Coordinates of C-alpha atoms and ligand atoms in Angstrom, one line a residue:
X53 CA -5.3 -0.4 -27.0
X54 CA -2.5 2.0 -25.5
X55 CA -4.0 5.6 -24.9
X56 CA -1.5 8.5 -25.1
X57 CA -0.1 9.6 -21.8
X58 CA -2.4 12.0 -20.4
X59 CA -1.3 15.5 -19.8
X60 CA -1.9 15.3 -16.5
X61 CA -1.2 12.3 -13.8
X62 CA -3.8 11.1 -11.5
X63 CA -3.2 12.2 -7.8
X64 CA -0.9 9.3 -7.1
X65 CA -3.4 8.7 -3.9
X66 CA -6.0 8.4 -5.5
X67 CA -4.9 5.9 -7.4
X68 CA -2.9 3.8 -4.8
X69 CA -6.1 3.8 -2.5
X70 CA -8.5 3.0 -5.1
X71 CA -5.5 0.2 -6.2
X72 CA -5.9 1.5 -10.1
X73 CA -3.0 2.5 -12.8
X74 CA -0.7 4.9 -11.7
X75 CA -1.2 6.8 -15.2
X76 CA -4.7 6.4 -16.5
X77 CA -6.3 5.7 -12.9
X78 CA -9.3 3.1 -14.9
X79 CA -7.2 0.2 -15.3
X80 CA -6.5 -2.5 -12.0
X81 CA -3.2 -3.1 -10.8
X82 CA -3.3 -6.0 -9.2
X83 CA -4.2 -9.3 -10.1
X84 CA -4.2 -11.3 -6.7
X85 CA -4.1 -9.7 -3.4
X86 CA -0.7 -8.1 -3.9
X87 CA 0.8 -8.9 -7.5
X88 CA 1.1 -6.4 -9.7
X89 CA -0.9 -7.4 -13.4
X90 CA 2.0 -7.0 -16.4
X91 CA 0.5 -4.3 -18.1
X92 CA -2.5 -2.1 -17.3
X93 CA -5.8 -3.3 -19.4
X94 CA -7.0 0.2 -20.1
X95 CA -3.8 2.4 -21.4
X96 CA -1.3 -0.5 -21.8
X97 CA 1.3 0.9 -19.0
X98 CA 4.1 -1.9 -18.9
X99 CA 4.0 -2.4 -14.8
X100 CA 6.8 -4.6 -14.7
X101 CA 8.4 -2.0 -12.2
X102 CA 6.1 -2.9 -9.9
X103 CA 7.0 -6.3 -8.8
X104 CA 9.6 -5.6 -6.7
X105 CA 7.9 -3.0 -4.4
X106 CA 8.2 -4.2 -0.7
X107 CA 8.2 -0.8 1.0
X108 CA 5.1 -0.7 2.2
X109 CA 6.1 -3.6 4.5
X110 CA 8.5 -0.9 6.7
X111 CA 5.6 1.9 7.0
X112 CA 2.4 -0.9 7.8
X113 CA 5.2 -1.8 10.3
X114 CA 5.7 1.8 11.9
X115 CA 1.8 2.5 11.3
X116 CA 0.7 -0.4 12.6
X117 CA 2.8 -0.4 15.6
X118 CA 1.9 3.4 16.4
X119 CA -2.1 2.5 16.3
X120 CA -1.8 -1.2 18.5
X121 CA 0.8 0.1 20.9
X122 CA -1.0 3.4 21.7
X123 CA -4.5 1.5 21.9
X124 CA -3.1 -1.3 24.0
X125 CA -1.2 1.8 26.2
X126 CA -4.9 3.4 26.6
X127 CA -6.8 0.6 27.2
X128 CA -4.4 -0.4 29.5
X129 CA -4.5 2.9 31.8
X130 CA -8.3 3.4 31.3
X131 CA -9.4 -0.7 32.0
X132 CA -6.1 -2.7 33.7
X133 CA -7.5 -5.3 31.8
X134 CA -5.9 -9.1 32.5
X135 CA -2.7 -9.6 29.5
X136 CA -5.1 -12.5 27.7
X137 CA -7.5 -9.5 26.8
X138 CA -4.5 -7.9 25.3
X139 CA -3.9 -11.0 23.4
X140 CA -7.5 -11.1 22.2
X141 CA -7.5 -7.9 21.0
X142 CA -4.3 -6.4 19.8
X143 CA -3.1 -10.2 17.8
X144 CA -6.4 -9.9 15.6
X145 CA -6.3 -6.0 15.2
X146 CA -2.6 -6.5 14.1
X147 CA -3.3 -8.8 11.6
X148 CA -6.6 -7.4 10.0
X149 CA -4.8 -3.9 10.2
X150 CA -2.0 -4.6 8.6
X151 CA -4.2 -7.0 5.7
X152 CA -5.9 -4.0 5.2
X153 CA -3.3 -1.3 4.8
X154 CA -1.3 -3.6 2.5
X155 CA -3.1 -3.3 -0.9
X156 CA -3.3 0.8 -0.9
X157 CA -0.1 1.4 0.6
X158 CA 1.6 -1.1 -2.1
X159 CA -0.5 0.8 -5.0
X160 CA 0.4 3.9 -3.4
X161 CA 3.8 3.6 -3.3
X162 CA 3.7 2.1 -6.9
X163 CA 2.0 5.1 -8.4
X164 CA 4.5 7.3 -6.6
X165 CA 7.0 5.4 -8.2
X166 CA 5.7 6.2 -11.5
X167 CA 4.8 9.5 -10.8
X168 CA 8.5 10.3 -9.9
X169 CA 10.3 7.8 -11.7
X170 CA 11.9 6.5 -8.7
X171 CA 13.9 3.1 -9.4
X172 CA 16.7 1.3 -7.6
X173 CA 19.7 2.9 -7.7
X174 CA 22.3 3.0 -10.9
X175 CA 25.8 3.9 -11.2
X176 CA 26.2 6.2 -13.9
X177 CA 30.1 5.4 -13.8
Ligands
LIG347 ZN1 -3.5 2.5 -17.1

């Protein structure tokens, strides 16, 4: 069932926006919306590293904000539009923006993980 480690890694953005195995790219990674499976069903990668990845959080939050506050800043200057239209457009856009962004950015940042083998930090003391 495990493959050998192919010579050469996937583009680590390839695989995070098609939301595959950092290492063989065929294989899903998640299992739900957002949790990670425990090993990858194609090459047998052991994605236990993966569970703990809540980075993506901080840059939906910056990207997010960037798109909905420059839209709502141009819609604003272009249309005056009454605040409830702000409401009616920018809540929903929020949340189906930041729903969307979730999955690839997560798998994105868990295949540059891999690809760099990034960890949290240890004391070699
Ligand atoms: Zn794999």
């Amino acid at each position: 069932m495990n493959e050998p480690v192919p010579e050469r890694l996937p583009s680590p953005f390839a695989t995070g926006l098609a939301c595959r195995c950092p290492r063989c790219g065929e294989g899903p990674l998640f299992q739900g919306f957002l949790k990670p499976v425990q090993r990858c069903e194609s090459c047998g990668l052991d994605l236990s590293f993966a569970a703990g990845t809540e980075g993506p959080a901080v840059f939906i939050i910056l990207i997010v904000g960037f798109v909905i506050v420059g839209a709502a800043a141009v819609v604003e200057a272009m249309f005056h539009p009454p605040p409830f239209v702000h409401l009616l457009l920018w809540i929903p856009a929020t949340i189906i923006l930041s729903l969307l962004l979730l999955r690839p950015l997560k798998a994105t940042m868990v295949a540059l993980q891999y690809h760099h083998d990034a960890g949290e930090g240890r004391s070699d003391v």
